[in-house]
Every structure is written in structure tokens, then in C-alpha cells.
């Protein structure tokens, strides 16, 4: 089994630095949902798998650390999945936590060069890992995967679907990754057709947001139903149907999620109070 520990760790952060600590996708927080202030003592005790600078912050450089899956939280603290914190963290801390989690994934996945297989090391002056093979010397940067997510509308109705992995009764807007050589708008049309057999038109961009699970960039769109009968893609969509704005099914309760942003926008434009 290959050792997942990094090939190098940066120097101990200076006195003005701050650090977020993750165990997998779980962030270490206290009872109030804030990161621990005594993070140095904790990292000294548990020996982090990786410690990465994430950029400047108020008072000094910010870092993110990853600890082993078996690591226990210190007294008065707990590890909580970042998804469950996105609606409650202050905006600046939420953005920092999402960036930090993506950088951990980047560092974890690029310990070895994808071009020649040699080990890589973290560059001290920027977020990148460089191949240690002088004949290669390729630099690797954090990866971002664009995902389109769309509100397909038919008058006062919106198309929602169920993945087999959803909790019972839960629906959401359709979504899918942008393919190679494809525009985001083309991806919207393709994904809707592949997942439900429907055609759409009059696409309009709404907003974007990072989604660090592990490194997606969500691109929100509105689209108008243009024709077709719903035929759900086997193994992808368990059920899909148009729901009237006054009779929406249970949807993901996370307000931050782009699906909620699109649903809120749909409701407000059709005279119903939003839920964000």
C-alpha cells in the first residue's frame, strides 16, 4: 500500500498564522462552530499528515492541516462534515474552509507526477507541486471541475429529479459535469437530454459557487422546456417530473447549495416567497 503522507511539510507557521484542521471532509470546530484557537498544541500532539499554506489572512499566513482518520478531537471540540457547516459559518470562514479543503485534495492527489511518476514537492512560493525529476520538472496546480446545474422550467413548473443515492422522498435540480471540448451551455442541453430525454432552450446563466467535494465549480443556469417526454436515464435518475411552484417536494435543506439558489430564484419569480 502506498504511503499517503506528503513528501514534504512546510516550516512551522509563524506566530501570526492561523490554521484550519480537517479529518477527511470534517472540519475541527468548538461547541460554537468555530475553529480551535489552540491549534498548535493539537497539531503537535497528533502529527498532521499534511500542512499547507493557503494564502494571507488577517494577522498572518493561513494554513490548512489534515490529520489521520483515527485522530480524536480535543476536549470541547468535534469534527463536523463541512457540508453541515456551510449554512452557519461566517462567509469569510466558509470561503476559506472550502478553499482549504480543495487544496488538501490537490496536495493528496498530486504526491506523484502524473507525467512521469516521480515524486513531487510543494513549491514554497505558490500553491503548486513540482516534479522532482529534473528531466520532467512539470508543475501541477489545483484542479477545478466545472459542473452545470439547471432549473428547467415550464411556466410555473420546475423539473426536479431523484438520484438513487438521495434520501427517501428528496428531489433536486439536474446537474452534470462539463465534458471535454464542450461549453457550459452545451453541457446543460446534453445533460438534460441524457438524464430525462427532454429538450431545452433559452438558457440563461444565474450564478456560480465552489463545491469542494472534491473540487467542483457549480455553474447555475435557467432553461426553458422545449419538448419531449420524460424518460429517466437508468442508474442515474430514479424519478423526474415537473412540480408546480405551489406544490414542491422535499428538497435539500442546505441553503448554500446551488440547487437551493435556483429554487429560490424560481419561487420568487413566480410570486412565492423564497426559502433562502
mmCIF file of C-alpha atoms in Angstrom:
data_model
loop_
_atom_site.group_PDB
_atom_site.id
_atom_site.type_symbol
_atom_site.label_atom_id
_atom_site.label_comp_id
_atom_site.label_asym_id
_atom_site.label_seq_id
_atom_site.Cartn_x
_atom_site.Cartn_y
_atom_site.Cartn_z
ATOM 1 C CA UNK A 1 0.000 0.000 0.000
ATOM 2 C CA UNK A 2 1.384 3.400 -0.985
ATOM 3 C CA UNK A 3 2.048 5.840 1.859
ATOM 4 C CA UNK A 4 -0.342 8.803 1.621
ATOM 5 C CA UNK A 5 1.851 11.078 3.687
ATOM 6 C CA UNK A 6 3.231 14.113 1.822
ATOM 7 C CA UNK A 7 6.771 14.178 0.518
ATOM 8 C CA UNK A 8 7.470 17.379 2.466
ATOM 9 C CA UNK A 9 5.888 19.653 5.049
ATOM 10 C CA UNK A 10 6.376 23.418 5.260
ATOM 11 C CA UNK A 11 8.145 25.054 8.153
ATOM 12 C CA UNK A 12 6.229 25.595 11.376
ATOM 13 C CA UNK A 13 3.812 28.531 10.844
ATOM 14 C CA UNK A 14 4.855 31.867 12.315
ATOM 15 C CA UNK A 15 3.269 33.322 15.432
ATOM 16 C CA UNK A 16 0.686 35.340 13.487
ATOM 17 C CA UNK A 17 -0.527 32.418 11.395
ATOM 18 C CA UNK A 18 -3.892 30.705 11.613
ATOM 19 C CA UNK A 19 -4.849 27.162 10.694
ATOM 20 C CA UNK A 20 -7.921 25.085 9.869
ATOM 21 C CA UNK A 21 -7.789 21.368 10.657
ATOM 22 C CA UNK A 22 -9.587 18.684 8.654
ATOM 23 C CA UNK A 23 -10.086 14.966 9.120
ATOM 24 C CA UNK A 24 -11.213 13.898 5.679
ATOM 25 C CA UNK A 25 -14.109 16.249 4.863
ATOM 26 C CA UNK A 26 -14.677 17.057 8.534
ATOM 27 C CA UNK A 27 -13.603 20.390 9.999
ATOM 28 C CA UNK A 28 -12.472 20.669 13.624
ATOM 29 C CA UNK A 29 -14.704 23.167 15.466
ATOM 30 C CA UNK A 30 -15.660 24.000 19.035
ATOM 31 C CA UNK A 31 -19.163 23.917 20.530
ATOM 32 C CA UNK A 32 -19.952 27.279 18.901
ATOM 33 C CA UNK A 33 -18.870 26.031 15.461
ATOM 34 C CA UNK A 34 -15.604 28.000 15.411
ATOM 35 C CA UNK A 35 -12.109 26.642 14.653
ATOM 36 C CA UNK A 36 -9.939 25.980 17.723
ATOM 37 C CA UNK A 37 -7.591 28.696 18.909
ATOM 38 C CA UNK A 38 -5.083 26.241 20.405
ATOM 39 C CA UNK A 39 -4.470 24.509 17.114
ATOM 40 C CA UNK A 40 -0.667 24.441 17.542
ATOM 41 C CA UNK A 41 -0.852 22.264 20.647
ATOM 42 C CA UNK A 42 -3.264 19.906 18.927
ATOM 43 C CA UNK A 43 -1.138 19.500 15.788
ATOM 44 C CA UNK A 44 1.952 18.933 17.928
ATOM 45 C CA UNK A 45 0.132 16.091 19.669
ATOM 46 C CA UNK A 46 -1.352 14.368 16.615
ATOM 47 C CA UNK A 47 1.350 14.982 13.936
ATOM 48 C CA UNK A 48 -0.589 16.084 10.814
ATOM 49 C CA UNK A 49 -0.448 14.202 7.555
ATOM 50 C CA UNK A 50 -0.002 17.471 5.692
ATOM 51 C CA UNK A 51 0.250 21.170 6.478
ATOM 52 C CA UNK A 52 -0.242 23.580 3.574
ATOM 53 C CA UNK A 53 -0.158 27.382 3.333
ATOM 54 C CA UNK A 54 -3.399 28.661 1.787
ATOM 55 C CA UNK A 55 -2.627 32.362 1.462
ATOM 56 C CA UNK A 56 -2.639 35.504 3.546
ATOM 57 C CA UNK A 57 -5.226 36.310 6.158
ATOM 58 C CA UNK A 58 -5.791 38.837 8.869
ATOM 59 C CA UNK A 59 -2.671 38.955 11.018
ATOM 60 C CA UNK A 60 -0.600 36.452 9.079
ATOM 61 C CA UNK A 61 -0.458 33.497 6.713
ATOM 62 C CA UNK A 62 -3.281 30.952 6.774
ATOM 63 C CA UNK A 63 -2.643 27.215 6.752
ATOM 64 C CA UNK A 64 -4.731 24.069 6.480
ATOM 65 C CA UNK A 65 -3.799 20.771 8.101
ATOM 66 C CA UNK A 66 -5.050 17.233 7.597
ATOM 67 C CA UNK A 67 -4.970 14.684 10.397
ATOM 68 C CA UNK A 68 -5.385 10.934 10.236
ATOM 69 C CA UNK A 69 -8.855 9.367 10.089
ATOM 70 C CA UNK A 70 -8.388 7.870 13.552
ATOM 71 C CA UNK A 71 -7.449 11.206 15.164
ATOM 72 C CA UNK A 72 -9.730 12.266 18.026
ATOM 73 C CA UNK A 73 -10.944 15.811 18.578
ATOM 74 C CA UNK A 74 -9.594 17.641 21.657
ATOM 75 C CA UNK A 75 -11.850 18.215 24.654
ATOM 76 C CA UNK A 76 -14.715 20.611 23.892
ATOM 77 C CA UNK A 77 -14.347 20.188 20.120
ATOM 78 C CA UNK A 78 -15.641 17.886 17.405
ATOM 79 C CA UNK A 79 -15.046 17.057 13.768
ATOM 80 C CA UNK A 80 -18.088 18.022 11.669
ATOM 81 C CA UNK A 81 -18.610 17.441 7.951
ATOM 82 C CA UNK A 82 -18.138 20.714 6.117
ATOM 83 C CA UNK A 83 -21.436 20.287 4.252
ATOM 84 C CA UNK A 84 -23.250 20.563 7.568
ATOM 85 C CA UNK A 85 -21.488 23.836 8.366
ATOM 86 C CA UNK A 86 -21.892 25.739 5.104
ATOM 87 C CA UNK A 87 -25.116 27.456 6.179
ATOM 88 C CA UNK A 88 -23.785 28.530 9.589
ATOM 89 C CA UNK A 89 -20.144 29.504 9.116
ATOM 90 C CA UNK A 90 -19.475 33.227 8.613
ATOM 91 C CA UNK A 91 -18.964 33.931 4.917
ATOM 92 C CA UNK A 92 -15.224 34.640 5.141
ATOM 93 C CA UNK A 93 -14.594 31.485 7.168
ATOM 94 C CA UNK A 94 -16.824 29.407 4.874
ATOM 95 C CA UNK A 95 -14.907 30.556 1.798
ATOM 96 C CA UNK A 96 -11.596 29.876 3.498
ATOM 97 C CA UNK A 97 -12.725 26.416 4.620
ATOM 98 C CA UNK A 98 -13.893 25.462 1.125
ATOM 99 C CA UNK A 99 -10.644 26.625 -0.447
ATOM 100 C CA UNK A 100 -8.661 24.792 2.222
ATOM 101 C CA UNK A 101 -10.486 21.518 1.643
ATOM 102 C CA UNK A 102 -9.860 21.707 -2.099
ATOM 103 C CA UNK A 103 -6.168 22.377 -1.528
ATOM 104 C CA UNK A 104 -5.909 19.343 0.731
ATOM 105 C CA UNK A 105 -7.429 17.207 -2.016
ATOM 106 C CA UNK A 106 -4.995 18.695 -4.551
ATOM 107 C CA UNK A 107 -1.988 18.001 -2.340
ATOM 108 C CA UNK A 108 -3.186 14.477 -1.525
ATOM 109 C CA UNK A 109 -3.782 13.596 -5.184
ATOM 110 C CA UNK A 110 -0.530 15.017 -6.574
ATOM 111 C CA UNK A 111 2.140 13.391 -4.429
ATOM 112 C CA UNK A 112 3.423 11.792 -7.638
ATOM 113 C CA UNK A 113 3.813 13.336 -11.065
ATOM 114 C CA UNK A 114 1.103 12.326 -13.498
ATOM 115 C CA UNK A 115 3.523 12.635 -16.415
ATOM 116 C CA UNK A 116 6.498 10.540 -15.275
ATOM 117 C CA UNK A 117 5.529 9.050 -11.896
ATOM 118 C CA UNK A 118 8.294 10.716 -9.913
ATOM 119 C CA UNK A 119 7.659 12.242 -6.515
ATOM 120 C CA UNK A 120 6.592 15.881 -6.301
ATOM 121 C CA UNK A 121 7.289 18.562 -3.707
ATOM 122 C CA UNK A 122 5.257 21.553 -2.610
ATOM 123 C CA UNK A 123 6.537 24.848 -4.011
ATOM 124 C CA UNK A 124 7.274 27.353 -1.241
ATOM 125 C CA UNK A 125 6.121 30.457 -3.125
ATOM 126 C CA UNK A 126 2.746 29.377 -4.577
ATOM 127 C CA UNK A 127 0.083 26.691 -4.481
ATOM 128 C CA UNK A 128 1.699 24.116 -6.745
ATOM 129 C CA UNK A 129 3.622 20.860 -6.607
ATOM 130 C CA UNK A 130 6.635 20.340 -8.873
ATOM 131 C CA UNK A 131 8.078 17.090 -10.170
ATOM 132 C CA UNK A 132 11.464 16.199 -8.620
ATOM 133 C CA UNK A 133 12.634 14.574 -11.866
ATOM 134 C CA UNK A 134 14.826 17.243 -13.493
ATOM 135 C CA UNK A 135 14.110 15.783 -16.933
ATOM 136 C CA UNK A 136 10.394 16.412 -16.345
ATOM 137 C CA UNK A 137 10.064 19.236 -13.765
ATOM 138 C CA UNK A 138 6.346 19.561 -14.502
ATOM 139 C CA UNK A 139 4.347 21.830 -12.229
ATOM 140 C CA UNK A 140 0.932 20.686 -11.020
ATOM 141 C CA UNK A 141 -1.774 23.112 -9.926
ATOM 142 C CA UNK A 142 -5.122 22.647 -8.165
ATOM 143 C CA UNK A 143 -7.777 21.136 -10.387
ATOM 144 C CA UNK A 144 -11.274 22.598 -10.736
ATOM 145 C CA UNK A 145 -14.049 20.562 -12.388
ATOM 146 C CA UNK A 146 -16.948 22.613 -13.873
ATOM 147 C CA UNK A 147 -20.437 21.253 -13.215
ATOM 148 C CA UNK A 148 -23.648 22.657 -14.703
ATOM 149 C CA UNK A 149 -26.765 22.627 -12.550
ATOM 150 C CA UNK A 150 -30.032 23.787 -14.078
ATOM 151 C CA UNK A 151 -33.547 24.841 -13.295
ATOM 152 C CA UNK A 152 -35.597 23.556 -16.242
ATOM 153 C CA UNK A 153 -38.866 25.494 -16.189
ATOM 154 C CA UNK A 154 -42.230 25.004 -17.885
ATOM 155 C CA UNK A 155 -44.252 28.036 -16.938
ATOM 156 C CA UNK A 156 -44.956 27.789 -13.185
ATOM 157 C CA UNK A 157 -43.454 24.282 -13.063
ATOM 158 C CA UNK A 158 -39.847 23.212 -12.483
ATOM 159 C CA UNK A 159 -38.166 19.920 -13.388
ATOM 160 C CA UNK A 160 -36.747 18.072 -10.380
ATOM 161 C CA UNK A 161 -35.194 14.629 -10.199
ATOM 162 C CA UNK A 162 -34.187 11.960 -7.722
ATOM 163 C CA UNK A 163 -30.854 10.176 -7.699
ATOM 164 C CA UNK A 164 -30.887 6.614 -6.326
ATOM 165 C CA UNK A 165 -28.439 7.911 -3.700
ATOM 166 C CA UNK A 166 -30.812 10.579 -2.319
ATOM 167 C CA UNK A 167 -32.614 10.202 0.974
ATOM 168 C CA UNK A 168 -36.197 8.898 0.566
ATOM 169 C CA UNK A 169 -38.553 11.445 -0.987
ATOM 170 C CA UNK A 170 -35.848 14.029 -1.689
ATOM 171 C CA UNK A 171 -35.614 15.822 -5.062
ATOM 172 C CA UNK A 172 -33.213 18.339 -6.593
ATOM 173 C CA UNK A 173 -32.402 20.123 -9.827
ATOM 174 C CA UNK A 174 -30.486 18.208 -12.510
ATOM 175 C CA UNK A 175 -26.714 18.563 -12.724
ATOM 176 C CA UNK A 176 -23.723 17.112 -14.541
ATOM 177 C CA UNK A 177 -20.063 17.641 -15.390
ATOM 178 C CA UNK A 178 -18.992 19.687 -18.401
ATOM 179 C CA UNK A 179 -17.376 17.348 -20.924
ATOM 180 C CA UNK A 180 -14.090 17.878 -22.784
ATOM 181 C CA UNK A 181 -14.438 20.321 -25.675
ATOM 182 C CA UNK A 182 -17.892 21.387 -24.527
ATOM 183 C CA UNK A 183 -19.306 24.753 -23.486
ATOM 184 C CA UNK A 184 -21.341 25.065 -20.304
ATOM 185 C CA UNK A 185 -24.462 25.775 -22.379
ATOM 186 C CA UNK A 186 -23.916 22.665 -24.479
ATOM 187 C CA UNK A 187 -23.463 20.673 -21.273
ATOM 188 C CA UNK A 188 -26.833 21.906 -19.966
ATOM 189 C CA UNK A 189 -28.618 20.728 -23.097
ATOM 190 C CA UNK A 190 -26.786 17.408 -23.198
ATOM 191 C CA UNK A 191 -27.234 16.585 -19.501
ATOM 192 C CA UNK A 192 -30.950 17.358 -19.502
ATOM 193 C CA UNK A 193 -31.475 15.192 -22.581
ATOM 194 C CA UNK A 194 -29.298 12.326 -21.337
ATOM 195 C CA UNK A 195 -30.928 12.233 -17.895
ATOM 196 C CA UNK A 196 -34.579 12.855 -18.847
ATOM 197 C CA UNK A 197 -34.957 12.822 -22.650
ATOM 198 C CA UNK A 198 -36.143 16.446 -22.664
ATOM 199 C CA UNK A 199 -35.026 19.331 -24.865
ATOM 200 C CA UNK A 200 -34.425 22.848 -23.508
ATOM 201 C CA UNK A 201 -33.965 26.333 -24.961
ATOM 202 C CA UNK A 202 -33.441 29.954 -23.887
ATOM 203 C CA UNK A 203 -30.638 29.222 -21.457
ATOM 204 C CA UNK A 204 -29.562 31.956 -19.062
ATOM 205 C CA UNK A 205 -26.715 31.969 -16.554
ATOM 206 C CA UNK A 206 -27.646 32.583 -12.903
ATOM 207 C CA UNK A 207 -24.588 32.253 -10.651
ATOM 208 C CA UNK A 208 -21.627 30.061 -9.720
ATOM 209 C CA UNK A 209 -20.215 28.678 -6.490
ATOM 210 C CA UNK A 210 -17.346 26.440 -5.389
ATOM 211 C CA UNK A 211 -18.285 22.965 -4.201
ATOM 212 C CA UNK A 212 -15.200 21.333 -2.668
ATOM 213 C CA UNK A 213 -16.386 17.707 -2.725
ATOM 214 C CA UNK A 214 -13.807 17.266 -4.031
ATOM 215 C CA UNK A 215 -13.155 20.175 -6.446
ATOM 216 C CA UNK A 216 -16.235 21.225 -8.416
ATOM 217 C CA UNK A 217 -17.294 24.660 -9.619
ATOM 218 C CA UNK A 218 -21.084 24.755 -9.854
ATOM 219 C CA UNK A 219 -22.464 26.807 -12.771
ATOM 220 C CA UNK A 220 -26.137 27.590 -12.255
ATOM 221 C CA UNK A 221 -28.475 28.017 -15.254
ATOM 222 C CA UNK A 222 -32.135 28.554 -16.015
ATOM 223 C CA UNK A 223 -33.547 26.782 -19.058
ATOM 224 C CA UNK A 224 -36.963 26.659 -20.699
ATOM 225 C CA UNK A 225 -38.624 23.346 -21.536
ATOM 226 C CA UNK A 226 -38.701 22.926 -25.325
ATOM 227 C CA UNK A 227 -40.226 19.492 -25.817
ATOM 228 C CA UNK A 228 -40.067 15.775 -25.218
ATOM 229 C CA UNK A 229 -41.429 13.243 -22.756
ATOM 230 C CA UNK A 230 -39.592 12.344 -19.580
ATOM 231 C CA UNK A 231 -37.579 9.124 -19.871
ATOM 232 C CA UNK A 232 -35.233 8.728 -16.910
ATOM 233 C CA UNK A 233 -31.671 7.534 -17.531
ATOM 234 C CA UNK A 234 -31.184 4.102 -15.993
ATOM 235 C CA UNK A 235 -28.837 4.107 -12.950
ATOM 236 C CA UNK A 236 -28.723 7.924 -12.900
ATOM 237 C CA UNK A 237 -32.223 9.233 -12.292
ATOM 238 C CA UNK A 238 -34.694 7.252 -10.225
ATOM 239 C CA UNK A 239 -37.567 9.654 -10.901
ATOM 240 C CA UNK A 240 -38.053 13.045 -12.564
ATOM 241 C CA UNK A 241 -41.123 15.199 -13.022
ATOM 242 C CA UNK A 242 -42.352 18.765 -13.267
ATOM 243 C CA UNK A 243 -43.564 20.238 -9.975
ATOM 244 C CA UNK A 244 -45.813 23.295 -9.666
ATOM 245 C CA UNK A 245 -44.341 26.187 -7.688
ATOM 246 C CA UNK A 246 -47.102 25.744 -5.079
ATOM 247 C CA UNK A 247 -46.514 22.017 -4.666
ATOM 248 C CA UNK A 248 -42.759 21.445 -4.461
ATOM 249 C CA UNK A 249 -41.463 18.180 -2.945
ATOM 250 C CA UNK A 250 -38.875 17.976 -0.151
ATOM 251 C CA UNK A 251 -35.574 19.342 -1.431
ATOM 252 C CA UNK A 252 -32.078 19.564 0.022
ATOM 253 C CA UNK A 253 -32.263 21.693 3.177
ATOM 254 C CA UNK A 254 -28.857 23.278 2.629
ATOM 255 C CA UNK A 255 -29.433 26.932 1.739
ATOM 256 C CA UNK A 256 -25.906 27.466 0.433
ATOM 257 C CA UNK A 257 -26.227 24.772 -2.249
ATOM 258 C CA UNK A 258 -26.738 25.978 -5.824
ATOM 259 C CA UNK A 259 -29.897 23.867 -6.115
ATOM 260 C CA UNK A 260 -31.420 25.980 -3.338
ATOM 261 C CA UNK A 261 -30.292 29.193 -5.042
ATOM 262 C CA UNK A 262 -32.019 28.126 -8.277
ATOM 263 C CA UNK A 263 -35.198 27.037 -6.489
ATOM 264 C CA UNK A 264 -35.316 30.269 -4.521
ATOM 265 C CA UNK A 265 -34.948 32.264 -7.729
ATOM 266 C CA UNK A 266 -37.720 30.209 -9.391
ATOM 267 C CA UNK A 267 -40.107 30.677 -6.457
ATOM 268 C CA UNK A 268 -39.572 34.430 -6.207
ATOM 269 C CA UNK A 269 -40.155 34.954 -9.933
ATOM 270 C CA UNK A 270 -43.450 33.099 -9.649
ATOM 271 C CA UNK A 271 -44.845 35.058 -6.724
ATOM 272 C CA UNK A 272 -43.973 32.670 -3.943
ATOM 273 C CA UNK A 273 -41.644 33.711 -1.056
ATOM 274 C CA UNK A 274 -38.212 32.173 -1.417
ATOM 275 C CA UNK A 275 -36.658 29.985 1.203
ATOM 276 C CA UNK A 276 -33.075 31.287 1.406
#
